[in-house]
PDB file of C-alpha atoms in Angstrom:
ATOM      1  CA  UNK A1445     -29.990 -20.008  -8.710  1.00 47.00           C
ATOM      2  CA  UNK A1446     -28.830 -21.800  -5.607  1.00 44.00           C
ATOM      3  CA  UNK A1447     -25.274 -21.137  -3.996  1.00 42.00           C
ATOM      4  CA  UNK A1448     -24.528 -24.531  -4.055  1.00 41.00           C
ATOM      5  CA  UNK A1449     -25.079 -24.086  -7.834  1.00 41.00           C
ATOM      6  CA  UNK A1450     -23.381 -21.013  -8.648  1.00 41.00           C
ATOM      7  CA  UNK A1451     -20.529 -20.974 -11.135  1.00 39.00           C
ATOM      8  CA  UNK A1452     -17.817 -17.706 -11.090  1.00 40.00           C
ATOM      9  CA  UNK A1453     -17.555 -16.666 -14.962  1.00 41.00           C
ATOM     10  CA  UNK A1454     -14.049 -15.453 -14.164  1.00 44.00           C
ATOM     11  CA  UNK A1455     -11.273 -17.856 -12.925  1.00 42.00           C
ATOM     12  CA  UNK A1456      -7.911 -17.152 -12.017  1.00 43.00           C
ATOM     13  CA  UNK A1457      -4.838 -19.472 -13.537  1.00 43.00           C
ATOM     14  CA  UNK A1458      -4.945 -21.556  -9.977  1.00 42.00           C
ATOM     15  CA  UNK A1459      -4.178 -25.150  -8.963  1.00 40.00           C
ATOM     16  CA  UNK A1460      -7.534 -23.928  -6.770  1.00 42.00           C
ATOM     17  CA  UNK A1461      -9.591 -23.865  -9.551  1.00 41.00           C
ATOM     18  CA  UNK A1462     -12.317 -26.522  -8.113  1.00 38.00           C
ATOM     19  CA  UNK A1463     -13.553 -23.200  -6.614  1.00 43.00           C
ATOM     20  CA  UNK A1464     -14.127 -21.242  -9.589  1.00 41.00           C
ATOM     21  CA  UNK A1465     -14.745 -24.525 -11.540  1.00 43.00           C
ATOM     22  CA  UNK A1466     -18.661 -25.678 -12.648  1.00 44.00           C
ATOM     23  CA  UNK A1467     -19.938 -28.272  -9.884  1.00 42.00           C
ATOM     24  CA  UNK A1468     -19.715 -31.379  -9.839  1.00 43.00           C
ATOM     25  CA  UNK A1469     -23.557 -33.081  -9.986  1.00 44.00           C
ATOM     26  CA  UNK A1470     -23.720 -34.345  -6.705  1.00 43.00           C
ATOM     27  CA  UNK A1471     -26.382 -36.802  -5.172  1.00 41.00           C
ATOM     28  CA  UNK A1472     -28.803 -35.449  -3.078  1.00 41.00           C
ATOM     29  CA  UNK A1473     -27.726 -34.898   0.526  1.00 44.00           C
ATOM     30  CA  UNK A1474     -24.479 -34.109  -0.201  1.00 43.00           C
ATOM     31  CA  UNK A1475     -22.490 -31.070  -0.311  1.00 48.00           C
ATOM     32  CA  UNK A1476     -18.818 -29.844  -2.331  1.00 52.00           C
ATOM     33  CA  UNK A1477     -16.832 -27.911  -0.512  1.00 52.00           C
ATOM     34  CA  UNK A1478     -16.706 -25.356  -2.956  1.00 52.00           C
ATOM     35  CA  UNK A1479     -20.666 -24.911  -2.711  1.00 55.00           C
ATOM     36  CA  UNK A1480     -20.504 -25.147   1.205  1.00 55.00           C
ATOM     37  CA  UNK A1481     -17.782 -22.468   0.913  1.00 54.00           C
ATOM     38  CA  UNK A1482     -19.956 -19.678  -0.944  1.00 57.00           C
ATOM     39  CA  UNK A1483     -22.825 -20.686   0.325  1.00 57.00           C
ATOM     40  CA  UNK A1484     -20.993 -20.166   4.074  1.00 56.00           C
ATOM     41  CA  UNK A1485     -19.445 -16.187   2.598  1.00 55.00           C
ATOM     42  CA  UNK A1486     -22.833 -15.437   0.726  1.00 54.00           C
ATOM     43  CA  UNK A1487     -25.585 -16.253   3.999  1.00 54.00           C
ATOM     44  CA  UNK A1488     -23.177 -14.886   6.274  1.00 50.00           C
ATOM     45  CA  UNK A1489     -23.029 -18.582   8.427  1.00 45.00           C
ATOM     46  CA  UNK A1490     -27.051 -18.244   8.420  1.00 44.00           C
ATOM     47  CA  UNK A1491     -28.549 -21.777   9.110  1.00 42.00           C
ATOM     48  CA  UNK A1492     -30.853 -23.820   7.486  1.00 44.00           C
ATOM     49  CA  UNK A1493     -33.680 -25.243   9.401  1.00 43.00           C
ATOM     50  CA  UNK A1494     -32.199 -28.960   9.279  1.00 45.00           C
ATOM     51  CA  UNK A1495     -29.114 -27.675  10.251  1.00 45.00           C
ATOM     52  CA  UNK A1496     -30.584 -25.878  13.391  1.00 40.00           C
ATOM     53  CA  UNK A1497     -31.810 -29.306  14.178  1.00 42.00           C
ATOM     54  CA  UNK A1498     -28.462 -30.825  14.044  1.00 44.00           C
ATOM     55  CA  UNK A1499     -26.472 -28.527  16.054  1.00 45.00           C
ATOM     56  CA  UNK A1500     -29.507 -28.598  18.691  1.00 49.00           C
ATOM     57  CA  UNK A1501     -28.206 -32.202  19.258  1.00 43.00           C
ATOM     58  CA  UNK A1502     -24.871 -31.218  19.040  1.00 41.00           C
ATOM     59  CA  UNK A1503     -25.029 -28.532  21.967  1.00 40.00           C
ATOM     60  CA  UNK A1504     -26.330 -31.681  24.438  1.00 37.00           C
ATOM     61  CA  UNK A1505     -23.209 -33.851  23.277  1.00 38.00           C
ATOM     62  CA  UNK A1506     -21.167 -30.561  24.123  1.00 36.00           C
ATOM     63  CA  UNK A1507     -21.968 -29.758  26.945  1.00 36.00           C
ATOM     64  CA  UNK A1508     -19.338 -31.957  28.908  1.00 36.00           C
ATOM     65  CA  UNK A1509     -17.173 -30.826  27.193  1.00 32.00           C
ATOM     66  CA  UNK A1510     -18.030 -26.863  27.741  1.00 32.00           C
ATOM     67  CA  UNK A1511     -18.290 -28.005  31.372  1.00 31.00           C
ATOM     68  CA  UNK A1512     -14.452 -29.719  31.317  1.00 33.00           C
ATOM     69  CA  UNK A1513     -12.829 -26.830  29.947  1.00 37.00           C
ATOM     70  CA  UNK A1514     -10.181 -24.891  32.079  1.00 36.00           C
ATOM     71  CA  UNK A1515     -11.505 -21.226  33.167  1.00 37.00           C
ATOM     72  CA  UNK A1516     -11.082 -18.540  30.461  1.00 39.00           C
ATOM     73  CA  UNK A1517     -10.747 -21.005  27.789  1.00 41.00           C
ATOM     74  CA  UNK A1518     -13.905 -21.697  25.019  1.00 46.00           C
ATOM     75  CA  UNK A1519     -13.634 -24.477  22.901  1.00 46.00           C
ATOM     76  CA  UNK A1520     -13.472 -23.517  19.011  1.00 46.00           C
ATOM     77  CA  UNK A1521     -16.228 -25.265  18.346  1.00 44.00           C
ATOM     78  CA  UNK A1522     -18.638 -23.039  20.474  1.00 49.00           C
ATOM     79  CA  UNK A1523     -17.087 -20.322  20.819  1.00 50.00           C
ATOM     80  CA  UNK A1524     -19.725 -18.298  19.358  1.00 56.00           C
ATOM     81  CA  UNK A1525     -21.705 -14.865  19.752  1.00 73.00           C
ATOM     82  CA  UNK A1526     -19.370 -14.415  22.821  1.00 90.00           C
ATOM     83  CA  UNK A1527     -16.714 -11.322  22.942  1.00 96.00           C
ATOM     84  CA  UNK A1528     -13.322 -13.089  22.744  1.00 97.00           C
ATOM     85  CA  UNK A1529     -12.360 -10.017  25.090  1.00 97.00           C
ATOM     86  CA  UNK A1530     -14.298 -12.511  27.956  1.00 96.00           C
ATOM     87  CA  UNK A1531     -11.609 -15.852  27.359  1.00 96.00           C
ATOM     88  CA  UNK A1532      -9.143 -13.985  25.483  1.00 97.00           C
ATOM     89  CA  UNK A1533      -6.069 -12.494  27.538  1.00 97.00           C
ATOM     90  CA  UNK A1534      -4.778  -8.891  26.492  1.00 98.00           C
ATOM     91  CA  UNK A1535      -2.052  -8.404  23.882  1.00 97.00           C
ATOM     92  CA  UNK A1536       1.581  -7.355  25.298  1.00 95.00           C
ATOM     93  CA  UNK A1537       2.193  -5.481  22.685  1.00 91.00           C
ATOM     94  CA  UNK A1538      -0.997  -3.211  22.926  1.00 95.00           C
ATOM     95  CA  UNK A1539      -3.585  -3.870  25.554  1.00 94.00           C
ATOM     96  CA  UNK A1540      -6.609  -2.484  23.351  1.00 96.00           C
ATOM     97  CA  UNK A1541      -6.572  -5.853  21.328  1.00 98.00           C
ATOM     98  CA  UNK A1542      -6.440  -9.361  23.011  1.00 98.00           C
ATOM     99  CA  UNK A1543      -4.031 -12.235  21.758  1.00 98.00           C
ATOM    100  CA  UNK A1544      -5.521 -15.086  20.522  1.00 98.00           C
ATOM    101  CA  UNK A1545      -2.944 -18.053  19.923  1.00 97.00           C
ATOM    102  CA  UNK A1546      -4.155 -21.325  17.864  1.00 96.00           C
ATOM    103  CA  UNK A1547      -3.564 -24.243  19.661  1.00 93.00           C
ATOM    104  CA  UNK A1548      -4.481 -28.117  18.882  1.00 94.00           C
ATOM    105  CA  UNK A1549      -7.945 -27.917  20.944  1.00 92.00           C
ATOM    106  CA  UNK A1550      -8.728 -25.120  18.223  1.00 93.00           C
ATOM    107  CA  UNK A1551      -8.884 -26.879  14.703  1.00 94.00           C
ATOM    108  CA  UNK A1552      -8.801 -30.040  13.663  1.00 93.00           C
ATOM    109  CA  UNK A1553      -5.679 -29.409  11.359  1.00 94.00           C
ATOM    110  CA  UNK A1554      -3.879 -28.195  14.490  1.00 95.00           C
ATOM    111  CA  UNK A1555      -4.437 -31.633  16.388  1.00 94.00           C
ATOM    112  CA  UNK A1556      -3.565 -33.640  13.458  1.00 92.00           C
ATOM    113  CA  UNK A1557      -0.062 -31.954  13.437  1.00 91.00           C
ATOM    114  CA  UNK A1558      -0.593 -30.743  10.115  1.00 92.00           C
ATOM    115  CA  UNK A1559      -1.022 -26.831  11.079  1.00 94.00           C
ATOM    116  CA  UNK A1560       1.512 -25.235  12.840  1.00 94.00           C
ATOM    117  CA  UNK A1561       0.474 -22.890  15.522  1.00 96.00           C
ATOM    118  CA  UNK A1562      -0.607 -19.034  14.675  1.00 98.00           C
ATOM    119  CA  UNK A1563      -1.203 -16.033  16.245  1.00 98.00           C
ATOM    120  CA  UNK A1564      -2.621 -12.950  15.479  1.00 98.00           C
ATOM    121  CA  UNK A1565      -4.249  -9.871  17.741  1.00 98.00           C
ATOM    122  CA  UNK A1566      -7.931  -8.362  17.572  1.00 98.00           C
ATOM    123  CA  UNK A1567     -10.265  -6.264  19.078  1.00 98.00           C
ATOM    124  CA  UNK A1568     -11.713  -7.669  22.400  1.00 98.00           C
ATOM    125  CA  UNK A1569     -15.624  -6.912  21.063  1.00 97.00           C
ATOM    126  CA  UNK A1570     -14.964  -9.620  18.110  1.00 98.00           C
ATOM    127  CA  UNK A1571     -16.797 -12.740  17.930  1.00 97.00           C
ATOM    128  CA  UNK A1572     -15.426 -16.107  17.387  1.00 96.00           C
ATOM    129  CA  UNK A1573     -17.657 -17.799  14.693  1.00 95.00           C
ATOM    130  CA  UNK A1574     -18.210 -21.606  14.143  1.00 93.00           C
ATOM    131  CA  UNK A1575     -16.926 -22.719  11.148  1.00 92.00           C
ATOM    132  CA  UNK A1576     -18.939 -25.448   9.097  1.00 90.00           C
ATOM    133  CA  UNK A1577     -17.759 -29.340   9.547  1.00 87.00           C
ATOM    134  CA  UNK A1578     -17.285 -29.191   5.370  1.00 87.00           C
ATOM    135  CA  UNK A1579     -14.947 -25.804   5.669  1.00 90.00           C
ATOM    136  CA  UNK A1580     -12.910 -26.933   8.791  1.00 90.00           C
ATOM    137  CA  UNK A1581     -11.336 -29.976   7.089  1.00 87.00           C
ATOM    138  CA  UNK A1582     -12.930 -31.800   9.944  1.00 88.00           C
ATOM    139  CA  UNK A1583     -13.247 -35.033   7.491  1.00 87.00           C
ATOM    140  CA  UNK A1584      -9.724 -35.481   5.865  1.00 89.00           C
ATOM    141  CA  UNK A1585      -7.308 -34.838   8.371  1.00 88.00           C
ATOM    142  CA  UNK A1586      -4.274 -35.357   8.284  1.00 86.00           C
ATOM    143  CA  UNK A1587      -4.393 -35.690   4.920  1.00 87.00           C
ATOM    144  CA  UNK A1588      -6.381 -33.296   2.856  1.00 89.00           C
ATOM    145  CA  UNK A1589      -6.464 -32.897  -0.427  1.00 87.00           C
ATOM    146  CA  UNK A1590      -7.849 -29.396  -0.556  1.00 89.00           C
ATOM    147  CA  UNK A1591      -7.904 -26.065   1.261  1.00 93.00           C
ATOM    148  CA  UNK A1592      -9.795 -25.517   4.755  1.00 95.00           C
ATOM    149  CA  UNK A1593     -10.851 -22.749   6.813  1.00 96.00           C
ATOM    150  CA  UNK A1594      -8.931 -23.087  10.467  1.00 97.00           C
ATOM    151  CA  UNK A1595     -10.846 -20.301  12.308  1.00 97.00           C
ATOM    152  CA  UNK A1596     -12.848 -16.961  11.714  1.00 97.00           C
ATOM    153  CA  UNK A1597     -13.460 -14.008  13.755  1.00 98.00           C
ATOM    154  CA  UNK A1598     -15.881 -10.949  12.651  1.00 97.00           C
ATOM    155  CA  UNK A1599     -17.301  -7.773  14.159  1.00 97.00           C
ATOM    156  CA  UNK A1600     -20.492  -6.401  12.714  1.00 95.00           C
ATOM    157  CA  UNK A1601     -19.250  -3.068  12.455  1.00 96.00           C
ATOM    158  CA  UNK A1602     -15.290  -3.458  11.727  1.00 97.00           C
ATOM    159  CA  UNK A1603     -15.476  -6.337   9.668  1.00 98.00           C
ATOM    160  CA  UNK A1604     -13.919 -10.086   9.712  1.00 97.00           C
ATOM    161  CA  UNK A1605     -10.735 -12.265   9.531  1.00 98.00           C
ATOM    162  CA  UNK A1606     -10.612 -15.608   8.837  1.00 97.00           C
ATOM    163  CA  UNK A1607      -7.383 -17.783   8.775  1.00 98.00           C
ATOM    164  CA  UNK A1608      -7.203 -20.545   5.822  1.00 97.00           C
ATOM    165  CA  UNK A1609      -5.318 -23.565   5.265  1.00 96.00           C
ATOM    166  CA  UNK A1610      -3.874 -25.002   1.935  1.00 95.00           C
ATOM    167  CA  UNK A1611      -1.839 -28.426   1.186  1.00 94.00           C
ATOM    168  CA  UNK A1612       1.352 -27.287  -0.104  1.00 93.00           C
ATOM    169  CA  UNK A1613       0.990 -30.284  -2.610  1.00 91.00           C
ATOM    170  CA  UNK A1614      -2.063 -27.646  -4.554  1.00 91.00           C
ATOM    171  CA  UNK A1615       1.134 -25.269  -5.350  1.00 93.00           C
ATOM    172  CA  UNK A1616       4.327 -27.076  -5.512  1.00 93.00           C
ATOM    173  CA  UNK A1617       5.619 -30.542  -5.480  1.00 90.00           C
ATOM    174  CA  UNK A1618       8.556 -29.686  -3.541  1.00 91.00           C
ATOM    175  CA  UNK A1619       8.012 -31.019  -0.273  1.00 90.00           C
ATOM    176  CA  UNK A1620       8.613 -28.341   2.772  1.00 92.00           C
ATOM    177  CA  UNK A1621       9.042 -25.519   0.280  1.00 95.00           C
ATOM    178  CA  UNK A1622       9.014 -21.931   1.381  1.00 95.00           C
ATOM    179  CA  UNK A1623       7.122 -19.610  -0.026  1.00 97.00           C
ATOM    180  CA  UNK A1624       9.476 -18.185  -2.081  1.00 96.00           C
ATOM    181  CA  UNK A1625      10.033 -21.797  -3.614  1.00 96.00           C
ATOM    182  CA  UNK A1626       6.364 -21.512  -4.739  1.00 96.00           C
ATOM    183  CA  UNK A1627       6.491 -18.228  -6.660  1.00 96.00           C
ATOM    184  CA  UNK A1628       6.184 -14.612  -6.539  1.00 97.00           C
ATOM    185  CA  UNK A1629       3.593 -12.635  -4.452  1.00 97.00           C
ATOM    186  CA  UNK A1630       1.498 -12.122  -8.044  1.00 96.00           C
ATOM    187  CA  UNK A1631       1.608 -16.059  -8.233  1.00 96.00           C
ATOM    188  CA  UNK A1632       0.433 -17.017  -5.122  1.00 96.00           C
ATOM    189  CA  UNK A1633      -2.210 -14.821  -4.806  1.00 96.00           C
ATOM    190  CA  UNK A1634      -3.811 -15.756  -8.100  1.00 94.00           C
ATOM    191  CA  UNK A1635      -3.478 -19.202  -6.450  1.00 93.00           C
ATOM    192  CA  UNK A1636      -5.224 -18.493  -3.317  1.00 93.00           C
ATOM    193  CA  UNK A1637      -7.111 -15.579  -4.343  1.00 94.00           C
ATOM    194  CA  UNK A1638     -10.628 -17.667  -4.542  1.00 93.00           C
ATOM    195  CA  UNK A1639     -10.146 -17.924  -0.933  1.00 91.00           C
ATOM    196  CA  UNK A1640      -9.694 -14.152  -0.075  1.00 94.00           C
ATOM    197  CA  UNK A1641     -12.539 -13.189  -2.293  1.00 94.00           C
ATOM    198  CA  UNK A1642     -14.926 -16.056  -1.945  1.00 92.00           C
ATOM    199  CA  UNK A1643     -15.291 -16.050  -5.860  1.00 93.00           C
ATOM    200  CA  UNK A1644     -12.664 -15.010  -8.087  1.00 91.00           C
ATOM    201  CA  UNK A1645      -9.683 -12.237  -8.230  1.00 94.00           C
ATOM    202  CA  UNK A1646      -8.909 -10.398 -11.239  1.00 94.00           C
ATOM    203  CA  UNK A1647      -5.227  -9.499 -11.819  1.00 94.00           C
ATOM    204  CA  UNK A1648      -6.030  -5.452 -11.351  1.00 95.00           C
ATOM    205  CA  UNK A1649      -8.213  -6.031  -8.364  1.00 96.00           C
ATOM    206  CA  UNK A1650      -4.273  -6.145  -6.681  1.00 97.00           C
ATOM    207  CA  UNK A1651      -3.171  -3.086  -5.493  1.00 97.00           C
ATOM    208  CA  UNK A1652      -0.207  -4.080  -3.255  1.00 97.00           C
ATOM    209  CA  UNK A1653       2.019  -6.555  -3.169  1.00 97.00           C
ATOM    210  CA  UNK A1654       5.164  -7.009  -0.553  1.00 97.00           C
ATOM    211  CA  UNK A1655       7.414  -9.453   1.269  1.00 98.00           C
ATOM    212  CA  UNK A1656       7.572  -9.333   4.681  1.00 97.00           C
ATOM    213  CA  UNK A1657      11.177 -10.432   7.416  1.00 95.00           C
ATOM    214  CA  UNK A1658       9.888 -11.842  10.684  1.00 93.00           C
ATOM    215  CA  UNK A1659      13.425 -14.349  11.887  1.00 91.00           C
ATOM    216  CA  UNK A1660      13.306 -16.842   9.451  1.00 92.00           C
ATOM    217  CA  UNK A1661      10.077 -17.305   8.197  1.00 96.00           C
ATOM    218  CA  UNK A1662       9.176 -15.056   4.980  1.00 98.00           C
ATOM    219  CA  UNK A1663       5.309 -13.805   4.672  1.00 98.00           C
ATOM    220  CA  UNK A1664       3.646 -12.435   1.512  1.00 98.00           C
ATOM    221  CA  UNK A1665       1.111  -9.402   2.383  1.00 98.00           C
ATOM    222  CA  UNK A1666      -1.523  -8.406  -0.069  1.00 98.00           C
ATOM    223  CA  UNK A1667      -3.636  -5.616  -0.333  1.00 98.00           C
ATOM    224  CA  UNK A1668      -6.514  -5.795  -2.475  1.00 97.00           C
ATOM    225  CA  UNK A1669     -10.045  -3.951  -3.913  1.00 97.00           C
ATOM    226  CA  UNK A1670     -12.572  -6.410  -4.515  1.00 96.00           C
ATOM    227  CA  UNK A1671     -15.749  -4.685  -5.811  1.00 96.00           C
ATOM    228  CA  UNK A1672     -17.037  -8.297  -6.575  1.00 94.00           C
ATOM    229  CA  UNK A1673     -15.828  -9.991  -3.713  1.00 95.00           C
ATOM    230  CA  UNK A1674     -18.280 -11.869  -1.579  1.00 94.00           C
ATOM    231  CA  UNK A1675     -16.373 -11.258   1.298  1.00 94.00           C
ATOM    232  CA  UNK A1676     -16.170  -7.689   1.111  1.00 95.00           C
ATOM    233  CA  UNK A1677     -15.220  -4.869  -1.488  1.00 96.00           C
ATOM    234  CA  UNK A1678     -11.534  -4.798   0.649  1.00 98.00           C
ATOM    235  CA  UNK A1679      -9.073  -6.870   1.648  1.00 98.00           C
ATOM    236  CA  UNK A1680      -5.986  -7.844   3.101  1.00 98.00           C
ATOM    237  CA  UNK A1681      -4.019 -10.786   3.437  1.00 98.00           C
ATOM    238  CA  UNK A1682      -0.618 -12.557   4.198  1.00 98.00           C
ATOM    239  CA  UNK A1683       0.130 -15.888   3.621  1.00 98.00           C
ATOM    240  CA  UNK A1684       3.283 -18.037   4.904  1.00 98.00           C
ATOM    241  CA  UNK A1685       4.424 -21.855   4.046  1.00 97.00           C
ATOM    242  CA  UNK A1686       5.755 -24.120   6.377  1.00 95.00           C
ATOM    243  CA  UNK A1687       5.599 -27.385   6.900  1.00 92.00           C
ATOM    244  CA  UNK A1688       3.264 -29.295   4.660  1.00 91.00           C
ATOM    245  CA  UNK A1689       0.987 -26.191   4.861  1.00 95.00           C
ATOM    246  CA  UNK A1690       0.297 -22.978   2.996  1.00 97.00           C
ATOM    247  CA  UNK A1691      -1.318 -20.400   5.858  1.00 97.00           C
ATOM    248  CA  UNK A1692      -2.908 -17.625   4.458  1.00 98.00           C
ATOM    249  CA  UNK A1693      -4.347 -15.062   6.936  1.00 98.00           C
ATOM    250  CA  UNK A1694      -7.844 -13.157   5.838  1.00 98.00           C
ATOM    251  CA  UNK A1695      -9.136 -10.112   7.149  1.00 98.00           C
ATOM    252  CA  UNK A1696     -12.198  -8.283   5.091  1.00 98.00           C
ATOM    253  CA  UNK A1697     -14.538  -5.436   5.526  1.00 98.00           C
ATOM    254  CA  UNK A1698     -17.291  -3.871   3.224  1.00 97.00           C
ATOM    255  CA  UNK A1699     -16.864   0.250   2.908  1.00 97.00           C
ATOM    256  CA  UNK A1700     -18.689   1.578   5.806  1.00 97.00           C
ATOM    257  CA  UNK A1701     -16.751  -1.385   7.778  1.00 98.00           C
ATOM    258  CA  UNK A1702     -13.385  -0.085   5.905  1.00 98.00           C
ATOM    259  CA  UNK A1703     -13.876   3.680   6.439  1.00 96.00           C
ATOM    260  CA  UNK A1704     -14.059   2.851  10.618  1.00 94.00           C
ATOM    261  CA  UNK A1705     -11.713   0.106  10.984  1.00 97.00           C
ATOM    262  CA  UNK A1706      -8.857   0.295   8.578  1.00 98.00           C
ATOM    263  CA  UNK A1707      -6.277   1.066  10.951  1.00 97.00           C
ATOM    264  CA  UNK A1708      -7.263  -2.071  13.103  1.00 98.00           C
ATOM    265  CA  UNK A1709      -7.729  -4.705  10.553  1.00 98.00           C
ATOM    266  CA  UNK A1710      -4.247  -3.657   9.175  1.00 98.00           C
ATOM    267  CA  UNK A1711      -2.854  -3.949  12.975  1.00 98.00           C
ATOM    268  CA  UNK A1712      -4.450  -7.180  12.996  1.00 98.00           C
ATOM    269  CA  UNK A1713      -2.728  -8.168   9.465  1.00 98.00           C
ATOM    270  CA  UNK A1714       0.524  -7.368  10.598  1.00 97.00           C
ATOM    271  CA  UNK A1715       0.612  -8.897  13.837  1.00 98.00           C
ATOM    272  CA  UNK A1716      -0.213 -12.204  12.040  1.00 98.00           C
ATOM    273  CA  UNK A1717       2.575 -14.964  12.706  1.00 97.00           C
ATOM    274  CA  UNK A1718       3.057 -19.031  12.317  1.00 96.00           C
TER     275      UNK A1718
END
């Protein structure tokens, strides 16, 4: 069985549920979002050979563009298979890691005005990775109707973080709620948890839960073990609301990735902010 056709046999109670939900038949050509997203976690960003094809024609209509951008900045879109340690200044707070901050020439969202900006920290040897035109919310902005993926990072050896997107309209129908005025911790990750897993997230597959201070803007951090996950049998994740915009920040590793890198995908966690 195909990604694109693979159904999860356990769903969470989640306004999400188009994830965990059977597909759609869809005409040939075309592909969900949900399909694109497993299919994306499960080959690891691996490309088909029509898709090879299409970026090759891509790369000529970027090239201006590479060639236009200030020193020691690369464009999201190809910032690829290069060590963000190159482009990336050091962090203040600890010059091991560099400080990436989103801006609009990142994302999509974040020129559309309907992201506002993040920042996180991460080891200078870490990767940028393109994310697929279907994930990025490329096609809907600035009006979406469900979740994107605004960026992703990984590391062969520590791991990977990616930072997702969801309308605030999928969880509440309060406009410009706060996270608390969506729910608890437990209810928000059951919610999102599709996203953090790339499949599903049982209940006891949560082994953490807290509420995190930082000025006025409250973050939920998560700590989970996901056995089944397809993004890797641990992970961690904070989420914040503001705006029009649930941001939920990602970071996963499998358990030889988890025994060598805990300490700095937690750093990275924490130093998470919108």
């Amino acid at each position: 069985m195909s990604p694109a056709t693979m159904t999860a046999t356990r769903a969470p109670p989640s306004p999400l549920a188009f994830l965990s939900a059977p597909a759609p038949p869809k005409s040939p050509g075309k592909t969900s979002v949900r399909a694109a997203f497993r299919r994306e976690v499960e080959g690891g960003g691996r490309l088909e050979r029509r898709e090879i094809l299409k970026r090759g024609t891509a790369a000529l209509a970027l090239a201006p563009l590479l060639w236009s951008t200030p020193p020691g900045v690369l464009p999201a879109a190809a910032a690829k298979e290069v060590k963000v340690g190159s482009y990336l200044p050091p962090s203040p707070s600890d010059p091991s890691f560099v400080f990436f901050k989103a801006s609009p020439k990142d994302t999509p969202a974040l020129r559309a005005g309907n992201v506002e900006p993040y920042q996180f920290i991460l080891p200078p040897t870490w990767k940028q990775m393109r994310v697929a035109n279907i994930l990025s919310g490329n096609y809907c902005q600035p009006k979406c109707a469900e979740p994107w993926v605004e960026v992703k990072f990984e590391d062969d050896r520590q791991g990977k973080v990616q930072v997702v997107a969801s309308p605030l309209v999928r969880l509440t129908n309060k406009p410009n709620a706060s996270i608390e005025e969506i729910g608890s911790p437990e209810k928000l990750i059951a919610s999102l948890g599709p996203f953090v897993t790339g499949n599903t997230l049982d209940p006891d597959e949560l082994l953490e839960a807290s509420v995190e201070k930082l000025g006025d803007q409250t973050y939920y951090k998560y700590v989970l073990e996901t056995p089944y996950a397809l993004t890797g049998s641990h992970n961690l994740a904070k989420a914040t609301a503001k705006g029009n915009t649930v941001v939920l920040f990602v970071a996963s590793a499998n358990d030889k990735q988890w025994q060598a890198s805990e300490k700095i995908l937690r750093a990275m966690l924490d130093s998470f902010q919108v």
